[in-house]
Coordinates of C-alpha atoms and ligand atoms in Angstrom, one line a residue:
M1 CA 6.9 0.4 10.6
F2 CA 7.1 -2.4 8.3
C3 CA 5.9 -2.4 4.6
F4 CA 7.1 -4.6 1.8
Q5 CA 4.3 -4.3 -0.8
C6 CA 6.0 -2.7 -3.7
E7 CA 9.3 -3.2 -5.7
Q8 CA 11.0 -0.2 -4.0
A9 CA 10.9 -2.2 -0.4
A10 CA 14.2 -1.1 1.2
Q11 CA 17.1 -3.5 1.0
G12 CA 14.8 -5.7 -1.1
T13 CA 13.1 -6.8 2.1
G14 CA 11.0 -4.0 3.6
C15 CA 10.9 -0.4 4.6
T16 CA 11.2 -0.1 8.5
K17 CA 12.1 3.4 9.3
M18 CA 10.6 5.5 6.3
G19 CA 9.0 4.3 3.1
V20 CA 11.2 4.7 0.0
C21 CA 8.1 6.1 -1.5
G22 CA 8.0 8.8 1.1
K23 CA 5.3 7.0 3.3
N24 CA 6.1 8.0 6.9
P25 CA 5.8 5.5 10.0
E26 CA 2.5 7.1 11.0
V27 CA 0.8 6.8 7.6
A28 CA 2.0 3.2 7.4
A29 CA 0.5 2.4 10.9
L30 CA -2.7 4.1 9.8
Q31 CA -2.9 2.1 6.6
N32 CA -2.2 -1.2 8.6
L33 CA -5.2 -0.1 10.7
I34 CA -7.4 0.5 7.4
V35 CA -6.5 -2.9 6.2
W36 CA -7.1 -4.5 9.4
G37 CA -10.7 -2.8 9.8
L38 CA -11.5 -3.9 6.1
M39 CA -10.5 -7.5 6.9
G40 CA -13.1 -7.3 9.8
M41 CA -15.7 -5.5 7.6
A42 CA -15.1 -8.1 5.0
F43 CA -15.7 -11.1 7.5
W44 CA -19.3 -9.6 8.3
A45 CA -20.1 -8.4 4.7
H46 CA -19.1 -12.0 3.2
K47 CA -21.3 -13.7 5.9
A48 CA -24.1 -11.4 5.1
R49 CA -23.7 -11.8 1.3
E50 CA -24.2 -15.5 1.9
K51 CA -27.5 -14.9 3.3
G52 CA -28.5 -12.7 0.4
A53 CA -27.7 -9.4 2.2
I54 CA -25.8 -6.9 0.1
D55 CA -25.1 -3.2 0.8
R56 CA -23.5 -1.1 -1.8
D57 CA -22.1 1.5 0.5
I58 CA -20.2 -1.4 2.2
D59 CA -18.8 -2.7 -1.2
V60 CA -17.8 0.7 -2.4
H61 CA -16.1 1.4 1.0
M62 CA -14.0 -1.7 0.6
I63 CA -12.6 -0.8 -2.8
E64 CA -12.1 2.9 -1.9
G65 CA -10.5 1.8 1.5
L66 CA -8.1 -0.7 -0.3
F67 CA -7.2 1.8 -3.1
T68 CA -6.3 4.2 -0.2
T69 CA -3.5 1.9 0.8
V70 CA -2.1 1.2 -2.6
T71 CA 1.6 2.5 -3.1
N72 CA 1.9 6.2 -3.9
V73 CA -1.8 7.0 -3.3
D74 CA -2.5 8.6 0.0
F75 CA 0.3 9.9 2.2
D76 CA -2.0 12.1 4.3
P77 CA -2.3 11.0 7.9
E78 CA -5.4 13.0 8.5
N79 CA -7.2 11.3 5.7
C80 CA -6.0 7.8 6.3
A81 CA -7.2 8.4 10.0
A82 CA -10.6 9.4 8.6
V83 CA -10.7 6.2 6.4
A84 CA -9.8 4.0 9.3
K85 CA -12.6 5.6 11.3
K86 CA -15.1 5.1 8.6
T87 CA -13.9 1.6 8.1
V88 CA -14.9 0.7 11.7
Q89 CA -18.4 2.2 11.4
M90 CA -18.9 0.3 8.1
R91 CA -17.8 -2.9 9.9
D92 CA -20.5 -2.3 12.4
K93 CA -22.9 -1.7 9.5
A94 CA -21.7 -5.1 7.8
W95 CA -22.2 -6.8 11.2
A96 CA -25.8 -5.5 11.7
L97 CA -26.5 -6.5 8.1
F98 CA -25.4 -10.1 8.8
E99 CA -27.4 -10.3 12.0
K100 CA -30.5 -8.9 10.4
A101 CA -30.3 -11.4 7.7
N102 CA -29.4 -14.3 9.9
N103 CA -32.3 -13.2 12.4
G104 CA -29.9 -13.4 15.4
P105 CA -26.3 -13.2 16.3
Y106 CA -23.4 -15.1 14.9
T107 CA -22.6 -18.2 17.0
G108 CA -19.4 -19.2 15.4
E109 CA -15.8 -17.9 16.1
V110 CA -15.2 -14.3 15.3
P111 CA -11.6 -13.4 14.1
D112 CA -9.9 -10.5 15.9
A113 CA -10.2 -8.2 12.9
A114 CA -13.9 -8.6 13.0
A115 CA -14.4 -8.4 16.8
N116 CA -15.7 -5.4 18.5
W117 CA -12.6 -3.3 18.8
I118 CA -13.1 0.2 19.2
C119 CA -11.4 2.9 16.9
P120 CA -9.2 5.1 19.2
A121 CA -10.6 8.8 19.1
N122 CA -7.1 10.4 18.3
R123 CA -4.7 9.7 15.5
E124 CA -1.8 8.8 17.9
E125 CA -3.6 5.8 19.6
M126 CA -4.8 4.8 16.1
A127 CA -1.3 4.6 14.9
T128 CA -0.2 2.8 17.9
L129 CA -3.1 0.2 17.4
G130 CA -2.1 0.1 13.7
R131 CA 1.5 -0.7 14.3
E132 CA 0.5 -3.9 16.0
R133 CA -1.6 -5.0 13.1
G134 CA 1.1 -5.3 10.5
V135 CA 1.3 -7.5 7.5
K136 CA 3.6 -9.8 9.1
S137 CA 1.0 -10.8 11.8
F138 CA -1.4 -12.6 9.4
N139 CA -0.1 -16.0 9.9
S140 CA 2.8 -17.5 11.8
D141 CA 3.7 -19.8 8.8
A142 CA 6.0 -17.6 6.6
D143 CA 4.8 -19.2 3.3
I144 CA 1.0 -19.0 4.2
N145 CA 1.6 -15.3 5.4
S146 CA 3.4 -14.9 1.9
V147 CA 0.5 -16.0 0.0
Q148 CA -2.0 -14.1 2.2
N149 CA -0.1 -11.0 1.2
I150 CA -0.1 -11.9 -2.4
L151 CA -3.7 -12.2 -2.3
L152 CA -4.1 -9.0 -0.3
Y153 CA -2.1 -7.0 -2.8
G154 CA -4.0 -8.6 -5.6
C155 CA -7.2 -7.3 -3.9
K156 CA -5.8 -3.9 -3.6
G157 CA -4.8 -3.8 -7.2
M158 CA -8.2 -4.9 -8.4
A159 CA -9.9 -2.5 -6.1
A160 CA -8.2 0.1 -8.0
Y161 CA -9.7 -1.1 -11.2
A162 CA -13.1 -1.5 -9.6
D163 CA -13.0 2.0 -8.4
H164 CA -12.6 3.4 -11.8
A165 CA -15.3 1.2 -13.2
H166 CA -17.6 2.3 -10.3
I167 CA -16.9 6.1 -11.0
L168 CA -18.1 5.3 -14.7
G169 CA -21.4 3.6 -13.1
K170 CA -20.3 0.1 -13.4
D171 CA -20.5 -2.4 -10.5
D172 CA -20.1 -6.0 -10.5
N173 CA -21.5 -8.0 -7.6
E174 CA -19.0 -10.9 -8.3
I175 CA -15.9 -8.6 -7.8
Y176 CA -17.3 -7.3 -4.7
A177 CA -18.1 -10.7 -3.4
F178 CA -14.8 -12.0 -4.2
I179 CA -12.8 -9.3 -2.5
H180 CA -14.9 -9.8 0.6
K181 CA -14.5 -13.5 0.6
A182 CA -10.6 -13.1 0.1
L183 CA -10.3 -10.6 3.0
A184 CA -12.4 -12.6 5.3
A185 CA -10.3 -15.7 4.6
I186 CA -7.1 -13.7 5.6
A187 CA -8.9 -12.4 8.8
E188 CA -9.8 -15.8 9.7
S189 CA -6.4 -17.3 8.6
K190 CA -7.9 -21.0 8.9
L191 CA -7.1 -22.1 5.3
G192 CA -4.1 -24.1 4.3
L193 CA -1.4 -23.0 2.0
M194 CA -2.9 -24.5 -1.3
D195 CA -6.4 -23.0 -0.4
F196 CA -4.7 -19.4 -0.4
V197 CA -3.0 -20.4 -3.7
T198 CA -6.4 -21.4 -5.1
L199 CA -7.8 -18.0 -3.9
C200 CA -5.0 -16.1 -5.6
M201 CA -5.8 -17.8 -9.0
E202 CA -9.4 -16.9 -8.4
C203 CA -8.3 -13.4 -7.6
G204 CA -6.6 -13.3 -11.1
Q205 CA -9.7 -14.5 -12.8
T206 CA -11.9 -12.1 -10.9
N207 CA -9.5 -9.4 -12.0
I208 CA -9.9 -10.3 -15.7
K209 CA -13.6 -9.8 -15.2
C210 CA -12.9 -6.5 -13.3
M211 CA -10.4 -5.3 -16.1
G212 CA -13.1 -6.4 -18.7
L213 CA -15.8 -4.3 -16.9
L214 CA -13.6 -1.2 -16.9
N215 CA -12.8 -1.9 -20.7
Q216 CA -16.5 -1.9 -21.2
A217 CA -17.0 1.3 -19.3
H218 CA -14.3 3.1 -21.2
I219 CA -15.7 1.9 -24.6
E220 CA -19.3 2.8 -23.7
N221 CA -18.4 6.1 -22.6
Y222 CA -15.7 7.1 -25.0
Q223 CA -15.8 4.4 -27.8
A224 CA -13.0 2.0 -28.7
P225 CA -9.5 3.5 -28.8
T226 CA -7.9 3.8 -32.3
P227 CA -4.2 4.3 -33.3
T228 CA -3.5 7.9 -32.5
P229 CA -0.5 10.0 -32.7
V230 CA 0.3 12.0 -29.7
N231 CA 2.7 14.8 -29.8
I232 CA 5.3 15.3 -27.0
G233 CA 6.1 18.9 -27.6
T234 CA 4.3 21.9 -26.1
K235 CA 1.8 24.3 -27.5
A236 CA 1.9 28.0 -26.7
G237 CA -0.6 28.8 -23.8
K238 CA -1.7 28.0 -20.4
A239 CA -1.6 24.4 -19.3
I240 CA -2.8 21.7 -17.2
L241 CA -1.2 18.4 -16.8
V242 CA -3.4 15.3 -15.7
S243 CA -1.7 12.3 -14.1
G244 CA -3.3 9.0 -13.0
H245 CA -5.6 6.6 -14.7
D246 CA -9.2 7.9 -14.4
L247 CA -10.6 8.9 -17.7
K248 CA -14.0 10.4 -16.3
M249 CA -12.1 12.8 -14.3
L250 CA -10.1 13.9 -17.5
E251 CA -13.5 14.2 -19.5
E252 CA -14.9 16.5 -16.8
L253 CA -11.8 18.8 -16.9
L254 CA -11.8 18.8 -20.6
K255 CA -15.4 20.0 -20.5
Q256 CA -14.9 22.6 -18.0
T257 CA -11.8 24.0 -19.8
E258 CA -13.2 24.0 -23.4
G259 CA -13.0 27.5 -24.8
K260 CA -10.9 29.0 -22.0
G261 CA -7.5 28.9 -23.7
I262 CA -6.1 26.2 -21.6
N263 CA -4.3 23.2 -23.2
I264 CA -4.6 19.8 -21.4
Y265 CA -1.6 17.4 -21.4
T266 CA -1.5 14.0 -20.2
H267 CA 1.1 12.5 -18.0
V268 CA 2.2 8.7 -17.6
E269 CA -0.7 6.4 -17.6
M270 CA -3.1 9.1 -18.9
L271 CA -1.4 8.8 -22.4
P272 CA -3.8 6.3 -23.6
A273 CA -6.6 8.6 -23.1
H274 CA -5.7 10.2 -26.6
G275 CA -6.8 7.1 -28.3
Y276 CA -10.5 7.4 -27.4
P277 CA -12.8 9.2 -29.8
G278 CA -14.9 10.6 -26.9
L279 CA -11.8 12.2 -25.4
K280 CA -9.6 13.1 -28.5
K281 CA -12.6 15.2 -30.0
Y282 CA -11.6 17.9 -27.5
K283 CA -9.1 19.9 -29.5
H284 CA -7.5 21.3 -26.4
L285 CA -6.2 18.0 -25.4
V286 CA -2.9 18.6 -27.0
G287 CA -0.2 16.2 -25.9
N288 CA 1.7 14.2 -23.4
F289 CA 4.2 15.7 -21.2
G290 CA 7.2 14.0 -19.5
G291 CA 8.5 10.4 -18.9
A292 CA 7.2 7.9 -16.3
W293 CA 6.0 8.8 -12.6
Q294 CA 9.5 8.5 -11.0
N295 CA 10.7 11.6 -12.9
Q296 CA 7.8 13.8 -11.6
Y297 CA 10.0 15.8 -9.1
Q298 CA 12.4 17.3 -11.7
E299 CA 9.9 17.4 -14.8
F300 CA 7.0 19.1 -13.0
Q301 CA 9.4 22.0 -12.1
N302 CA 9.4 22.7 -15.7
F303 CA 5.7 22.3 -16.3
P304 CA 4.2 26.2 -16.1
G305 CA 0.6 25.3 -15.3
A306 CA -1.5 23.3 -12.8
I307 CA -1.0 19.8 -12.3
I308 CA -3.6 17.3 -11.0
F309 CA -3.2 13.7 -9.9
N310 CA -6.4 11.5 -10.1
T311 CA -4.8 8.1 -9.1
N312 CA -1.2 7.0 -8.3
C313 CA 1.6 7.6 -8.7
I314 CA 2.2 10.7 -6.7
Q315 CA 5.8 11.5 -5.0
R316 CA 6.8 14.1 -2.6
P317 CA 6.3 17.4 -4.6
A318 CA 8.9 20.1 -4.9
D319 CA 8.2 23.5 -3.3
E320 CA 8.5 25.1 -7.0
Y321 CA 5.3 23.5 -8.0
K322 CA 3.4 22.4 -4.6
D323 CA 0.9 25.5 -4.9
R324 CA -0.1 24.5 -8.4
L325 CA -0.5 20.9 -7.5
F326 CA -3.8 19.2 -6.9
T327 CA -5.0 15.8 -5.9
W328 CA -8.4 14.1 -6.8
G329 CA -10.1 10.8 -5.7
R330 CA -8.2 8.6 -3.5
V331 CA -4.9 10.5 -3.9
Q332 CA -3.7 12.8 -1.1
W333 CA -0.6 14.6 0.0
P334 CA -0.5 16.6 3.2
G335 CA -0.6 20.2 2.3
V336 CA -1.7 19.7 -1.3
K337 CA -5.0 20.9 -2.2
H338 CA -7.5 18.1 -2.7
V339 CA -10.5 18.7 -5.1
E340 CA -13.7 17.1 -3.7
G341 CA -16.2 16.1 -6.3
W342 CA -16.2 17.4 -10.0
D343 CA -15.6 21.2 -9.6
F344 CA -12.3 21.8 -11.2
S345 CA -12.5 25.7 -11.0
E346 CA -9.6 26.0 -8.7
V347 CA -7.3 24.0 -10.9
I348 CA -8.4 26.2 -13.7
A349 CA -7.6 29.3 -11.8
A350 CA -4.1 27.9 -11.0
A351 CA -3.4 27.3 -14.6
Q352 CA -4.7 30.8 -15.6
K353 CA -2.3 32.3 -12.9
A354 CA 0.6 30.3 -14.1
E355 CA 3.1 31.4 -17.1
G356 CA 2.0 28.6 -19.6
F357 CA 4.0 27.3 -22.3
S358 CA 5.7 28.7 -25.4
E359 CA 5.6 26.7 -28.5
K360 CA 8.0 23.8 -28.8
A361 CA 7.8 21.4 -31.6
D362 CA 8.6 17.6 -30.9
K363 CA 7.7 14.2 -32.4
D364 CA 4.7 12.1 -32.0
I365 CA 4.4 8.8 -30.2
L366 CA 1.6 6.3 -31.0
T367 CA -1.1 5.2 -28.7
G368 CA -4.6 3.6 -28.8
C369 CA -3.7 0.0 -30.1
G370 CA -6.3 -1.8 -27.9
H371 CA -7.8 -5.1 -29.1
D372 CA -10.3 -3.6 -31.4
A373 CA -7.7 -1.7 -33.3
V374 CA -5.3 -4.7 -33.4
L375 CA -7.8 -7.2 -34.3
G376 CA -9.0 -4.9 -37.0
L377 CA -5.6 -5.7 -38.6
A378 CA -6.0 -9.4 -38.0
D379 CA -5.8 -10.5 -41.5
K380 CA -2.6 -8.6 -42.0
V381 CA -1.0 -9.7 -38.8
I382 CA -1.8 -13.4 -39.6
E383 CA -0.4 -13.0 -43.2
A384 CA 2.7 -11.4 -41.8
V385 CA 3.3 -14.3 -39.4
N386 CA 2.5 -16.9 -42.0
S387 CA 4.9 -15.2 -44.5
G388 CA 7.7 -15.0 -41.8
A389 CA 7.7 -11.2 -41.9
I390 CA 6.8 -11.3 -38.1
K391 CA 8.7 -13.9 -36.3
R392 CA 7.6 -13.1 -32.7
F393 CA 5.6 -10.9 -30.6
F394 CA 6.8 -9.6 -27.3
V395 CA 4.5 -8.1 -24.7
I396 CA 6.8 -5.7 -22.6
G397 CA 4.5 -4.3 -20.1
G398 CA 4.2 -3.1 -16.4
C399 CA 5.2 -0.5 -14.2
D400 CA 8.3 1.8 -14.4
G401 CA 10.3 2.8 -11.4
A402 CA 13.5 4.2 -10.2
K403 CA 16.0 1.4 -10.3
P404 CA 18.8 1.5 -12.6
G405 CA 18.3 -2.3 -13.7
R406 CA 15.2 -1.1 -15.5
N407 CA 17.5 -0.1 -18.5
Y408 CA 17.1 -3.7 -19.3
Y409 CA 13.5 -3.0 -20.8
T410 CA 15.2 -0.2 -23.0
K411 CA 18.1 -2.4 -24.2
F412 CA 15.6 -5.2 -24.9
A413 CA 13.2 -3.1 -27.2
E414 CA 16.2 -1.6 -28.9
Q415 CA 18.0 -4.9 -29.7
L416 CA 14.9 -6.9 -30.6
P417 CA 15.3 -8.0 -34.4
K418 CA 13.3 -6.0 -36.9
D419 CA 11.1 -8.9 -37.5
T420 CA 9.4 -8.8 -34.1
V421 CA 6.5 -6.8 -32.6
I422 CA 6.2 -5.3 -29.2
L423 CA 2.8 -5.0 -27.5
T424 CA 3.2 -2.7 -24.6
L425 CA 1.0 -1.3 -21.7
A426 CA 1.2 0.6 -18.3
C427 CA 3.9 3.2 -17.5
G428 CA 6.9 0.6 -18.2
K429 CA 6.4 1.8 -21.8
Y430 CA 8.2 5.1 -21.2
R431 CA 11.5 3.1 -21.2
F432 CA 11.2 2.8 -24.9
N433 CA 8.1 4.6 -26.3
K434 CA 9.9 7.4 -27.7
L435 CA 12.1 5.0 -29.7
D436 CA 11.7 4.9 -33.5
L437 CA 11.2 1.3 -34.0
G438 CA 9.6 1.3 -37.6
D439 CA 7.0 -0.9 -38.9
I440 CA 6.4 -4.2 -40.7
G441 CA 4.3 -3.9 -43.9
G442 CA 2.5 -1.0 -42.3
I443 CA 2.1 -2.6 -38.9
P444 CA 3.8 -0.5 -36.2
R445 CA 6.6 -2.5 -34.4
L446 CA 5.5 -0.8 -31.2
L447 CA 1.8 -1.0 -30.3
D448 CA 0.7 0.8 -27.1
V449 CA -2.1 -1.2 -25.8
G450 CA -2.9 1.1 -23.2
Q451 CA -3.1 1.4 -19.3
C452 CA -2.0 -1.4 -16.9
N453 CA -5.8 -2.4 -16.8
D454 CA -5.6 -2.8 -20.5
A455 CA -3.7 -6.1 -19.8
Y456 CA -7.5 -7.1 -20.6
S457 CA -7.1 -6.0 -24.1
A458 CA -3.6 -7.6 -24.5
V459 CA -5.0 -10.8 -23.3
Q460 CA -8.0 -10.6 -25.9
I461 CA -5.4 -10.0 -28.5
A462 CA -3.4 -13.2 -27.5
L463 CA -6.5 -15.1 -27.3
A464 CA -7.7 -14.2 -30.7
L465 CA -4.4 -15.1 -32.1
A466 CA -4.4 -18.5 -30.5
K467 CA -7.7 -19.1 -32.2
A468 CA -6.7 -17.6 -35.6
F469 CA -3.4 -20.1 -35.4
D470 CA -5.5 -22.9 -33.9
C471 CA -3.3 -23.3 -30.9
E472 CA -2.8 -22.6 -27.1
V473 CA -1.7 -19.2 -26.1
N474 CA 1.4 -20.8 -24.8
D475 CA 2.3 -22.1 -28.1
L476 CA 1.9 -18.8 -29.9
P477 CA 5.2 -17.0 -31.0
L478 CA 4.8 -14.7 -28.0
S479 CA 7.0 -13.9 -25.1
I480 CA 5.9 -12.0 -22.0
I481 CA 8.3 -9.8 -20.1
L482 CA 6.7 -8.0 -17.1
S483 CA 8.2 -5.0 -15.0
W484 CA 6.4 -4.7 -11.7
Y485 CA 6.2 -2.0 -9.1
E486 CA 3.0 -1.7 -7.3
Q487 CA 0.0 -3.9 -6.3
K488 CA -1.8 -3.4 -9.7
A489 CA 1.2 -5.3 -11.4
V490 CA 0.7 -8.0 -8.7
V491 CA -2.9 -8.5 -9.7
V492 CA -2.3 -8.4 -13.4
L493 CA 0.4 -11.1 -12.9
L494 CA -2.2 -13.2 -11.0
S495 CA -4.6 -12.7 -14.0
L496 CA -1.9 -14.0 -16.3
L497 CA -1.0 -16.9 -14.2
S498 CA -4.8 -17.8 -13.8
L499 CA -4.9 -18.0 -17.6
G500 CA -2.2 -20.7 -17.3
L501 CA 0.4 -18.7 -19.1
Q502 CA 4.0 -20.1 -18.9
N503 CA 7.4 -18.9 -19.3
M504 CA 7.0 -15.2 -18.3
K505 CA 10.0 -13.2 -17.1
L506 CA 9.6 -10.8 -14.3
G507 CA 11.8 -8.0 -13.3
P508 CA 13.6 -5.9 -12.2
S509 CA 13.9 -7.7 -9.0
L510 CA 11.4 -10.2 -7.1
P511 CA 8.9 -9.1 -4.6
A512 CA 10.2 -9.2 -1.1
F513 CA 6.8 -10.8 0.1
V514 CA 7.3 -14.0 -1.9
T515 CA 9.2 -16.6 0.2
P516 CA 11.5 -19.1 -1.4
N517 CA 9.0 -21.9 -1.2
V518 CA 6.4 -19.7 -2.8
L519 CA 8.9 -18.8 -5.6
N520 CA 9.6 -22.5 -6.1
F521 CA 6.1 -23.1 -6.6
L522 CA 5.7 -20.5 -9.3
V523 CA 8.8 -21.7 -11.0
E524 CA 7.7 -25.2 -11.0
N525 CA 4.1 -24.7 -12.0
F526 CA 4.4 -21.7 -14.3
N527 CA 8.1 -21.6 -15.2
I528 CA 8.2 -17.9 -14.3
A529 CA 11.7 -16.7 -14.1
P530 CA 13.5 -13.3 -13.1
I531 CA 14.8 -11.2 -15.9
G532 CA 18.7 -12.0 -16.6
T533 CA 20.8 -10.3 -19.2
V534 CA 19.2 -8.8 -22.3
E535 CA 21.4 -10.9 -24.5
E536 CA 20.7 -14.2 -22.9
D537 CA 17.1 -13.7 -22.4
M538 CA 16.5 -12.6 -25.9
K539 CA 18.5 -15.7 -27.2
Q540 CA 16.5 -18.0 -25.0
M541 CA 13.1 -16.4 -26.2
L542 CA 14.0 -16.2 -30.0
G543 CA 15.5 -19.7 -29.9
Ligands
LIG1 FE1 2.7 3.0 -13.2 FE2 2.0 3.9 -10.9 FE3 -0.5 1.7 -13.9 FE4 1.3 1.4 -11.7 S1 1.9 5.0 -12.9 S2 3.5 2.2 -11.4 O1 0.3 3.0 -10.7 O2 -0.7 1.2 -12.2 O3 1.4 1.3 -13.8
LIG2 FE1 8.5 0.9 1.2 FE2 7.0 0.4 -1.1 FE3 5.7 0.2 1.3 FE4 6.4 2.5 0.3 S1 4.8 1.1 -0.4 S2 6.8 1.9 2.3 S3 8.4 2.0 -0.8 S4 7.4 -1.1 0.4

């Protein structure tokens, strides 16, 4: 196997024997096959779209297929094989769609991925085929291959956000069209390096639309989030823990558990759910449990109820909780019960059977500080900046992970002077969101903007501040320090780069799929740099 799509890539170069995440060689090969098939499907879907022919099933299969291959989503070979098979059927559907719109067959050159290759009938042969279709084989030029992978990972991250929006009934033709165009370009591999760089920037721009669409879907369904304290203790009673990013799944579970004496807790990226009026109205949504995703193996052993993942990040479960663990949506783990659709009665039954919590008091942490809430304080914020009470804003956001170097983010938040404000989002916040950082004239020093997709909201805050101070975003007293782990962080980074943001710091280590030449390009054009020591970086940013 070879996979280097996430920050955990073995030796900083790529997983070759077994994924550090737990992905085995068979699943890795089947996911290669899915991506290869999607590239073929994209070729025909893109050509059909150019002729005005669109098929929503193909569009949706694209985002579901890509999301299946995101880090820590699907570890089940049976399901990956089923997705690969369906992909080949959908390629044929896209092909037929094109020929119908074209009133005849295509006469140009067809790339290998889009040719009439047959999906083998059994899993073993599918995996053999997938092994030959790895990410290193897109292009023989290492730099072009690197940028093609950045584009692919950007599309994977965006597909996850598009999937959430689709589940809430929001689809945007432009988003689907771009993903098809991008994967078709990788399949054809005819463009030059700078063309792929341009596509990466377009990917970032399209993802801003996609995150905006999801933001709109969340607000239309659950109203704009408001600053909300969330308890991290436990309430006496039966319990269900919800992990992932999907708010609709949480809402359905809240409806189905109402009045049943079961308390619902959020985990990791579900924490911001507490800020939405349409979700916090459920009194049995009682708190947040545990730290970031990489601690689940230990922490879930202490959760005496049912646990459900609706998106990444799932890890190999311990036997102590495997029979109380469920997956939903794109997430699958072999041997773990998968809930299809919207009936959570099995999860509820597992929670009722489990011991449940006794009462344990603990502190509150704050969430729900999206752009509506923060910009509601705009006058206060502007006054605090003008008076010098706030010297600088720091966006410290992105993913958490297992590497020891991630203590950087905790130390950074702890050591920042008291006249600075932190905006945070995604699961990297668990490195510091239980610290008591106080406030500046009533403005909390730590503002939790939300999930990784709420990078949209952070961008809105930055744009509004730039407008208020009549300057460019790069001239604001604002520094951005990102932590990355998986492909959603890649697409968020592309979005920030596409807005022209300069001087960002990235850690805890640089992606294995970025070649030295591509890195140089990023440094020269965006002055992006890897994190260094807390002291030096802080001195530089505050200076
Ligand atoms: Fe964290 Fe994992 Fe949000 Fe990522 S819970 S690394 O999926 O997308 O952030
Ligand atoms: Fe390795 Fe990350 Fe790929 Fe898993 S997703 S196999 S940890 S590079």
